[in-house]
PDB file of C-alpha atoms in Angstrom:
ATOM      1  CA  UNK A   1      20.913  -4.915 -18.871  1.00 44.00           C
ATOM      2  CA  UNK A   2      21.296  -2.645 -15.843  1.00 41.00           C
ATOM      3  CA  UNK A   3      17.861  -1.068 -16.322  1.00 44.00           C
ATOM      4  CA  UNK A   4      16.305  -4.504 -16.814  1.00 43.00           C
ATOM      5  CA  UNK A   5      17.903  -5.810 -13.625  1.00 42.00           C
ATOM      6  CA  UNK A   6      16.798  -2.713 -11.748  1.00 47.00           C
ATOM      7  CA  UNK A   7      13.203  -3.185 -12.872  1.00 52.00           C
ATOM      8  CA  UNK A   8      13.262  -6.848 -11.888  1.00 49.00           C
ATOM      9  CA  UNK A   9      14.583  -5.912  -8.468  1.00 49.00           C
ATOM     10  CA  UNK A  10      11.872  -3.314  -7.961  1.00 53.00           C
ATOM     11  CA  UNK A  11       9.203  -5.813  -9.006  1.00 54.00           C
ATOM     12  CA  UNK A  12      10.651  -8.375  -6.597  1.00 51.00           C
ATOM     13  CA  UNK A  13      10.597  -5.825  -3.800  1.00 53.00           C
ATOM     14  CA  UNK A  14       6.972  -4.911  -4.578  1.00 55.00           C
ATOM     15  CA  UNK A  15       5.976  -8.555  -4.730  1.00 54.00           C
ATOM     16  CA  UNK A  16       7.446  -9.260  -1.303  1.00 52.00           C
ATOM     17  CA  UNK A  17       5.856  -6.133   0.135  1.00 55.00           C
ATOM     18  CA  UNK A  18       2.505  -7.110  -1.357  1.00 55.00           C
ATOM     19  CA  UNK A  19       2.697 -10.510   0.296  1.00 53.00           C
ATOM     20  CA  UNK A  20       3.365  -8.824   3.633  1.00 53.00           C
ATOM     21  CA  UNK A  21       0.441  -6.468   3.138  1.00 56.00           C
ATOM     22  CA  UNK A  22      -1.868  -9.481   2.991  1.00 54.00           C
ATOM     23  CA  UNK A  23      -1.266 -10.024   6.696  1.00 53.00           C
ATOM     24  CA  UNK A  24      -2.641  -6.577   7.546  1.00 53.00           C
ATOM     25  CA  UNK A  25      -5.526  -5.958   5.134  1.00 51.00           C
ATOM     26  CA  UNK A  26      -7.922  -8.543   6.494  1.00 48.00           C
ATOM     27  CA  UNK A  27     -10.216  -6.741   8.901  1.00 50.00           C
ATOM     28  CA  UNK A  28     -13.372  -7.873  10.661  1.00 56.00           C
ATOM     29  CA  UNK A  29     -16.369  -7.981   8.337  1.00 77.00           C
ATOM     30  CA  UNK A  30     -14.363  -7.863   5.120  1.00 85.00           C
ATOM     31  CA  UNK A  31     -14.784 -10.420   2.375  1.00 90.00           C
ATOM     32  CA  UNK A  32     -13.965 -10.844  -1.277  1.00 91.00           C
ATOM     33  CA  UNK A  33     -16.850  -9.597  -3.417  1.00 92.00           C
ATOM     34  CA  UNK A  34     -18.355  -7.361  -0.730  1.00 94.00           C
ATOM     35  CA  UNK A  35     -19.651  -4.967  -3.405  1.00 96.00           C
ATOM     36  CA  UNK A  36     -20.780  -7.616  -5.901  1.00 96.00           C
ATOM     37  CA  UNK A  37     -24.415  -6.491  -5.717  1.00 96.00           C
ATOM     38  CA  UNK A  38     -24.183  -2.928  -4.377  1.00 97.00           C
ATOM     39  CA  UNK A  39     -21.438  -1.668  -6.708  1.00 97.00           C
ATOM     40  CA  UNK A  40     -20.270  -4.398  -9.104  1.00 97.00           C
ATOM     41  CA  UNK A  41     -18.076  -2.013 -11.114  1.00 96.00           C
ATOM     42  CA  UNK A  42     -15.793  -1.155  -8.203  1.00 97.00           C
ATOM     43  CA  UNK A  43     -12.781  -3.262  -9.209  1.00 97.00           C
ATOM     44  CA  UNK A  44     -12.841  -2.296 -12.900  1.00 97.00           C
ATOM     45  CA  UNK A  45     -13.255   1.377 -11.993  1.00 97.00           C
ATOM     46  CA  UNK A  46     -10.304   1.378  -9.597  1.00 97.00           C
ATOM     47  CA  UNK A  47      -8.172  -0.586 -12.043  1.00 97.00           C
ATOM     48  CA  UNK A  48      -8.942   1.913 -14.789  1.00 96.00           C
ATOM     49  CA  UNK A  49      -7.968   4.841 -12.556  1.00 96.00           C
ATOM     50  CA  UNK A  50      -4.659   3.186 -11.691  1.00 96.00           C
ATOM     51  CA  UNK A  51      -3.905   2.349 -15.325  1.00 95.00           C
ATOM     52  CA  UNK A  52      -4.683   5.899 -16.407  1.00 94.00           C
ATOM     53  CA  UNK A  53      -2.225   7.398 -13.927  1.00 93.00           C
ATOM     54  CA  UNK A  54       0.361   4.663 -14.476  1.00 89.00           C
ATOM     55  CA  UNK A  55       0.562   5.619 -18.153  1.00 86.00           C
ATOM     56  CA  UNK A  56       1.838   9.107 -17.321  1.00 89.00           C
ATOM     57  CA  UNK A  57       3.586   8.377 -14.017  1.00 89.00           C
ATOM     58  CA  UNK A  58       4.992   4.842 -13.538  1.00 88.00           C
ATOM     59  CA  UNK A  59       6.210   5.779 -10.036  1.00 88.00           C
ATOM     60  CA  UNK A  60       2.603   5.584  -8.879  1.00 89.00           C
ATOM     61  CA  UNK A  61       2.958   1.786  -8.667  1.00 86.00           C
ATOM     62  CA  UNK A  62       5.289   2.044  -5.689  1.00 86.00           C
ATOM     63  CA  UNK A  63       3.495   5.138  -4.399  1.00 90.00           C
ATOM     64  CA  UNK A  64       0.139   3.409  -3.980  1.00 92.00           C
ATOM     65  CA  UNK A  65       1.632   0.376  -2.280  1.00 88.00           C
ATOM     66  CA  UNK A  66       3.623   2.568   0.090  1.00 89.00           C
ATOM     67  CA  UNK A  67       0.523   4.654   0.870  1.00 93.00           C
ATOM     68  CA  UNK A  68      -1.481   1.527   1.633  1.00 91.00           C
ATOM     69  CA  UNK A  69       1.303   0.262   3.876  1.00 87.00           C
ATOM     70  CA  UNK A  70       1.440   3.582   5.752  1.00 91.00           C
ATOM     71  CA  UNK A  71      -2.339   3.564   6.125  1.00 92.00           C
ATOM     72  CA  UNK A  72      -2.517   0.013   7.474  1.00 87.00           C
ATOM     73  CA  UNK A  73       0.430   0.412   9.834  1.00 85.00           C
ATOM     74  CA  UNK A  74      -1.092   3.245  11.858  1.00 89.00           C
ATOM     75  CA  UNK A  75      -4.733   2.468  12.677  1.00 85.00           C
ATOM     76  CA  UNK A  76      -5.424  -0.468  10.431  1.00 84.00           C
ATOM     77  CA  UNK A  77      -6.463  -0.160   6.794  1.00 88.00           C
ATOM     78  CA  UNK A  78      -9.063   2.545   7.387  1.00 92.00           C
ATOM     79  CA  UNK A  79      -8.104   5.184   4.810  1.00 94.00           C
ATOM     80  CA  UNK A  80      -7.171   7.681   7.528  1.00 95.00           C
ATOM     81  CA  UNK A  81      -3.964   8.556   5.639  1.00 96.00           C
ATOM     82  CA  UNK A  82      -6.177  10.000   2.886  1.00 97.00           C
ATOM     83  CA  UNK A  83      -7.778  12.623   5.139  1.00 96.00           C
ATOM     84  CA  UNK A  84      -6.458  16.106   4.474  1.00 95.00           C
ATOM     85  CA  UNK A  85      -6.238  18.991   6.912  1.00 95.00           C
ATOM     86  CA  UNK A  86      -4.013  20.434   9.593  1.00 96.00           C
ATOM     87  CA  UNK A  87      -2.453  17.846  11.873  1.00 96.00           C
ATOM     88  CA  UNK A  88      -3.663  14.784   9.968  1.00 97.00           C
ATOM     89  CA  UNK A  89      -1.579  11.690   9.168  1.00 96.00           C
ATOM     90  CA  UNK A  90      -1.110  13.094   5.698  1.00 96.00           C
ATOM     91  CA  UNK A  91       0.899  16.003   7.135  1.00 97.00           C
ATOM     92  CA  UNK A  92       3.317  13.811   9.105  1.00 95.00           C
ATOM     93  CA  UNK A  93       6.882  13.897   7.794  1.00 93.00           C
ATOM     94  CA  UNK A  94       6.917  10.221   6.702  1.00 92.00           C
ATOM     95  CA  UNK A  95       3.792  10.845   4.597  1.00 94.00           C
ATOM     96  CA  UNK A  96       4.773  14.093   2.894  1.00 94.00           C
ATOM     97  CA  UNK A  97       6.287  12.200  -0.030  1.00 92.00           C
ATOM     98  CA  UNK A  98       3.371   9.816  -0.556  1.00 93.00           C
ATOM     99  CA  UNK A  99       2.234   9.531  -4.163  1.00 92.00           C
ATOM    100  CA  UNK A 100      -1.112   8.404  -5.555  1.00 94.00           C
ATOM    101  CA  UNK A 101      -3.781  10.487  -3.813  1.00 96.00           C
ATOM    102  CA  UNK A 102      -5.222  11.600  -7.156  1.00 95.00           C
ATOM    103  CA  UNK A 103      -5.768   7.973  -8.182  1.00 96.00           C
ATOM    104  CA  UNK A 104      -7.954   7.402  -5.137  1.00 97.00           C
ATOM    105  CA  UNK A 105      -9.736  10.722  -5.724  1.00 97.00           C
ATOM    106  CA  UNK A 106     -10.438   9.893  -9.369  1.00 97.00           C
ATOM    107  CA  UNK A 107     -11.744   6.415  -8.580  1.00 97.00           C
ATOM    108  CA  UNK A 108     -13.857   7.752  -5.704  1.00 97.00           C
ATOM    109  CA  UNK A 109     -15.456  10.406  -7.941  1.00 97.00           C
ATOM    110  CA  UNK A 110     -16.378   7.798 -10.553  1.00 97.00           C
ATOM    111  CA  UNK A 111     -17.764   5.396  -7.967  1.00 97.00           C
ATOM    112  CA  UNK A 112     -19.789   8.105  -6.266  1.00 97.00           C
ATOM    113  CA  UNK A 113     -21.431   8.800  -9.624  1.00 97.00           C
ATOM    114  CA  UNK A 114     -22.163   5.105 -10.189  1.00 96.00           C
ATOM    115  CA  UNK A 115     -23.097   4.022  -6.653  1.00 96.00           C
ATOM    116  CA  UNK A 116     -23.213   6.953  -4.214  1.00 97.00           C
ATOM    117  CA  UNK A 117     -22.159   6.410  -0.625  1.00 95.00           C
ATOM    118  CA  UNK A 118     -21.317   2.736  -1.061  1.00 97.00           C
ATOM    119  CA  UNK A 119     -17.559   2.229  -1.558  1.00 97.00           C
ATOM    120  CA  UNK A 120     -15.134   3.332   1.133  1.00 96.00           C
ATOM    121  CA  UNK A 121     -11.910   5.155   0.329  1.00 96.00           C
ATOM    122  CA  UNK A 122     -10.069   2.554   2.409  1.00 95.00           C
ATOM    123  CA  UNK A 123     -11.237  -0.174   0.022  1.00 95.00           C
ATOM    124  CA  UNK A 124     -10.333   1.922  -3.003  1.00 97.00           C
ATOM    125  CA  UNK A 125      -6.787   2.328  -1.687  1.00 95.00           C
ATOM    126  CA  UNK A 126      -6.475  -1.412  -0.967  1.00 93.00           C
ATOM    127  CA  UNK A 127      -7.646  -2.292  -4.487  1.00 95.00           C
ATOM    128  CA  UNK A 128      -5.445   0.371  -6.073  1.00 95.00           C
ATOM    129  CA  UNK A 129      -2.350  -0.926  -4.254  1.00 92.00           C
ATOM    130  CA  UNK A 130      -3.027  -4.423  -5.581  1.00 91.00           C
ATOM    131  CA  UNK A 131      -3.614  -3.158  -9.122  1.00 93.00           C
ATOM    132  CA  UNK A 132      -0.412  -1.114  -9.017  1.00 90.00           C
ATOM    133  CA  UNK A 133       1.593  -4.202  -8.090  1.00 86.00           C
ATOM    134  CA  UNK A 134      -0.009  -6.146 -10.952  1.00 88.00           C
ATOM    135  CA  UNK A 135       0.845  -3.364 -13.408  1.00 87.00           C
ATOM    136  CA  UNK A 136       4.449  -3.635 -12.233  1.00 83.00           C
ATOM    137  CA  UNK A 137       4.390  -7.315 -13.265  1.00 82.00           C
ATOM    138  CA  UNK A 138       4.074  -8.370  -9.657  1.00 81.00           C
ATOM    139  CA  UNK A 139       1.632 -10.884  -8.168  1.00 81.00           C
ATOM    140  CA  UNK A 140      -2.122 -10.510  -7.928  1.00 85.00           C
ATOM    141  CA  UNK A 141      -4.434 -11.467  -5.098  1.00 87.00           C
ATOM    142  CA  UNK A 142      -8.111 -11.297  -4.197  1.00 89.00           C
ATOM    143  CA  UNK A 143      -8.703  -8.201  -2.050  1.00 90.00           C
ATOM    144  CA  UNK A 144     -11.238  -8.561   0.773  1.00 90.00           C
ATOM    145  CA  UNK A 145     -13.408  -5.424   0.887  1.00 93.00           C
ATOM    146  CA  UNK A 146     -15.972  -3.958   3.240  1.00 92.00           C
ATOM    147  CA  UNK A 147     -13.752  -1.658   5.307  1.00 92.00           C
ATOM    148  CA  UNK A 148     -15.232   1.427   6.882  1.00 91.00           C
ATOM    149  CA  UNK A 149     -13.385   4.704   6.512  1.00 94.00           C
ATOM    150  CA  UNK A 150     -11.767   6.007   9.649  1.00 93.00           C
ATOM    151  CA  UNK A 151     -12.705   9.461  10.897  1.00 94.00           C
ATOM    152  CA  UNK A 152      -9.676  10.037  13.137  1.00 95.00           C
ATOM    153  CA  UNK A 153      -6.388  11.029  11.553  1.00 96.00           C
ATOM    154  CA  UNK A 154      -3.515  12.418  13.617  1.00 96.00           C
ATOM    155  CA  UNK A 155      -0.002  13.199  12.460  1.00 97.00           C
ATOM    156  CA  UNK A 156       1.409  12.098  15.789  1.00 95.00           C
ATOM    157  CA  UNK A 157      -0.056   8.623  15.356  1.00 93.00           C
ATOM    158  CA  UNK A 158       1.876   8.269  12.113  1.00 93.00           C
ATOM    159  CA  UNK A 159       5.069   9.507  13.747  1.00 91.00           C
ATOM    160  CA  UNK A 160       4.640   7.131  16.689  1.00 89.00           C
ATOM    161  CA  UNK A 161       3.755   4.020  14.707  1.00 85.00           C
ATOM    162  CA  UNK A 162       5.458   4.097  11.315  1.00 87.00           C
ATOM    163  CA  UNK A 163       8.947   2.561  11.281  1.00 80.00           C
ATOM    164  CA  UNK A 164      11.508   5.231  10.473  1.00 75.00           C
ATOM    165  CA  UNK A 165      15.206   5.416   9.607  1.00 72.00           C
ATOM    166  CA  UNK A 166      15.990   7.003  12.968  1.00 75.00           C
ATOM    167  CA  UNK A 167      14.332   4.194  14.950  1.00 76.00           C
ATOM    168  CA  UNK A 168      16.522   1.725  16.760  1.00 81.00           C
ATOM    169  CA  UNK A 169      16.476  -1.848  15.541  1.00 82.00           C
ATOM    170  CA  UNK A 170      14.658  -2.845  18.719  1.00 84.00           C
ATOM    171  CA  UNK A 171      11.999  -0.185  18.129  1.00 81.00           C
ATOM    172  CA  UNK A 172      11.422  -1.272  14.542  1.00 78.00           C
ATOM    173  CA  UNK A 173      11.172  -4.933  15.523  1.00 82.00           C
ATOM    174  CA  UNK A 174       8.637  -4.051  18.217  1.00 83.00           C
ATOM    175  CA  UNK A 175       6.504  -2.055  15.783  1.00 80.00           C
ATOM    176  CA  UNK A 176       6.382  -4.993  13.403  1.00 79.00           C
ATOM    177  CA  UNK A 177       5.765  -7.502  16.200  1.00 79.00           C
ATOM    178  CA  UNK A 178       2.825  -5.432  17.433  1.00 78.00           C
ATOM    179  CA  UNK A 179       1.223  -6.027  14.025  1.00 73.00           C
ATOM    180  CA  UNK A 180       1.979  -9.737  13.860  1.00 71.00           C
ATOM    181  CA  UNK A 181       4.809  -9.157  11.386  1.00 73.00           C
ATOM    182  CA  UNK A 182       8.186 -10.834  11.633  1.00 73.00           C
ATOM    183  CA  UNK A 183      11.781  -9.661  11.556  1.00 77.00           C
ATOM    184  CA  UNK A 184      11.969 -11.052   8.018  1.00 72.00           C
ATOM    185  CA  UNK A 185       9.038  -8.810   7.064  1.00 68.00           C
ATOM    186  CA  UNK A 186      10.912  -5.870   8.548  1.00 72.00           C
ATOM    187  CA  UNK A 187      14.020  -6.672   6.506  1.00 72.00           C
ATOM    188  CA  UNK A 188      11.961  -7.072   3.336  1.00 64.00           C
ATOM    189  CA  UNK A 189      10.233  -3.725   3.630  1.00 64.00           C
ATOM    190  CA  UNK A 190      12.986  -1.573   5.071  1.00 60.00           C
ATOM    191  CA  UNK A 191      16.137  -3.257   3.858  1.00 52.00           C
ATOM    192  CA  UNK A 192      18.150  -1.966   0.956  1.00 38.00           C
ATOM    193  CA  UNK A 193      16.856  -3.999  -1.979  1.00 36.00           C
ATOM    194  CA  UNK A 194      19.824  -2.856  -4.070  1.00 36.00           C
ATOM    195  CA  UNK A 195      21.505  -6.004  -2.773  1.00 39.00           C
ATOM    196  CA  UNK A 196      19.243  -7.985  -5.091  1.00 36.00           C
ATOM    197  CA  UNK A 197      20.485  -5.899  -8.007  1.00 32.00           C
ATOM    198  CA  UNK A 198      24.065  -7.035  -7.438  1.00 37.00           C
ATOM    199  CA  UNK A 199      23.130 -10.673  -6.944  1.00 36.00           C
ATOM    200  CA  UNK A 200      20.648 -10.973  -9.795  1.00 38.00           C
ATOM    201  CA  UNK A 201      23.225 -11.509 -12.565  1.00 37.00           C
ATOM    202  CA  UNK A 202      24.724 -14.395 -10.565  1.00 38.00           C
ATOM    203  CA  UNK A 203      21.333 -16.092 -10.509  1.00 41.00           C
ATOM    204  CA  UNK A 204      21.011 -15.712 -14.261  1.00 41.00           C
ATOM    205  CA  UNK A 205      24.344 -17.414 -15.041  1.00 39.00           C
TER     206      UNK A 205
END
């Protein structure tokens, strides 16, 4: 029972986080079905890459969603968190534990073979985050695509913009407000969702 409750709590947390991500993934020029003629296999390819990794590492479901959140929170959903190298966002302390880069790499390699130079890494990450949530028995949603990959990636930007455990409450609220997110969104993403574990049995009675 405990493991079942824990899984339900994690899924609930992911579902709420996914809903919040919808407020940040819509960028100018994006639309559902952006690649319908230029690379129609994009969604099935990304989904397959996520499923393949999920089979050997279930933690990738949360990893991909967290990576997408970290990407969107800094410079918008531009894939800049995926850029490797000295001093990039990827090297910032909050991003050192991110999980799921190989999923994006695998999907990108397959898509480059099928439709070279068409699909952005930012879109792959957005699709992969959605597919990870679905695999965790969370909600699904139509992902607008058509993002362009960012070329600027600085560790300091991640440190300055990502909400962290050492931030004051006022600082965290301001960071969320700057991105049109509410205090409730802040609580959902950064609060201790273990509270839902203790209350879940009461709801089932």
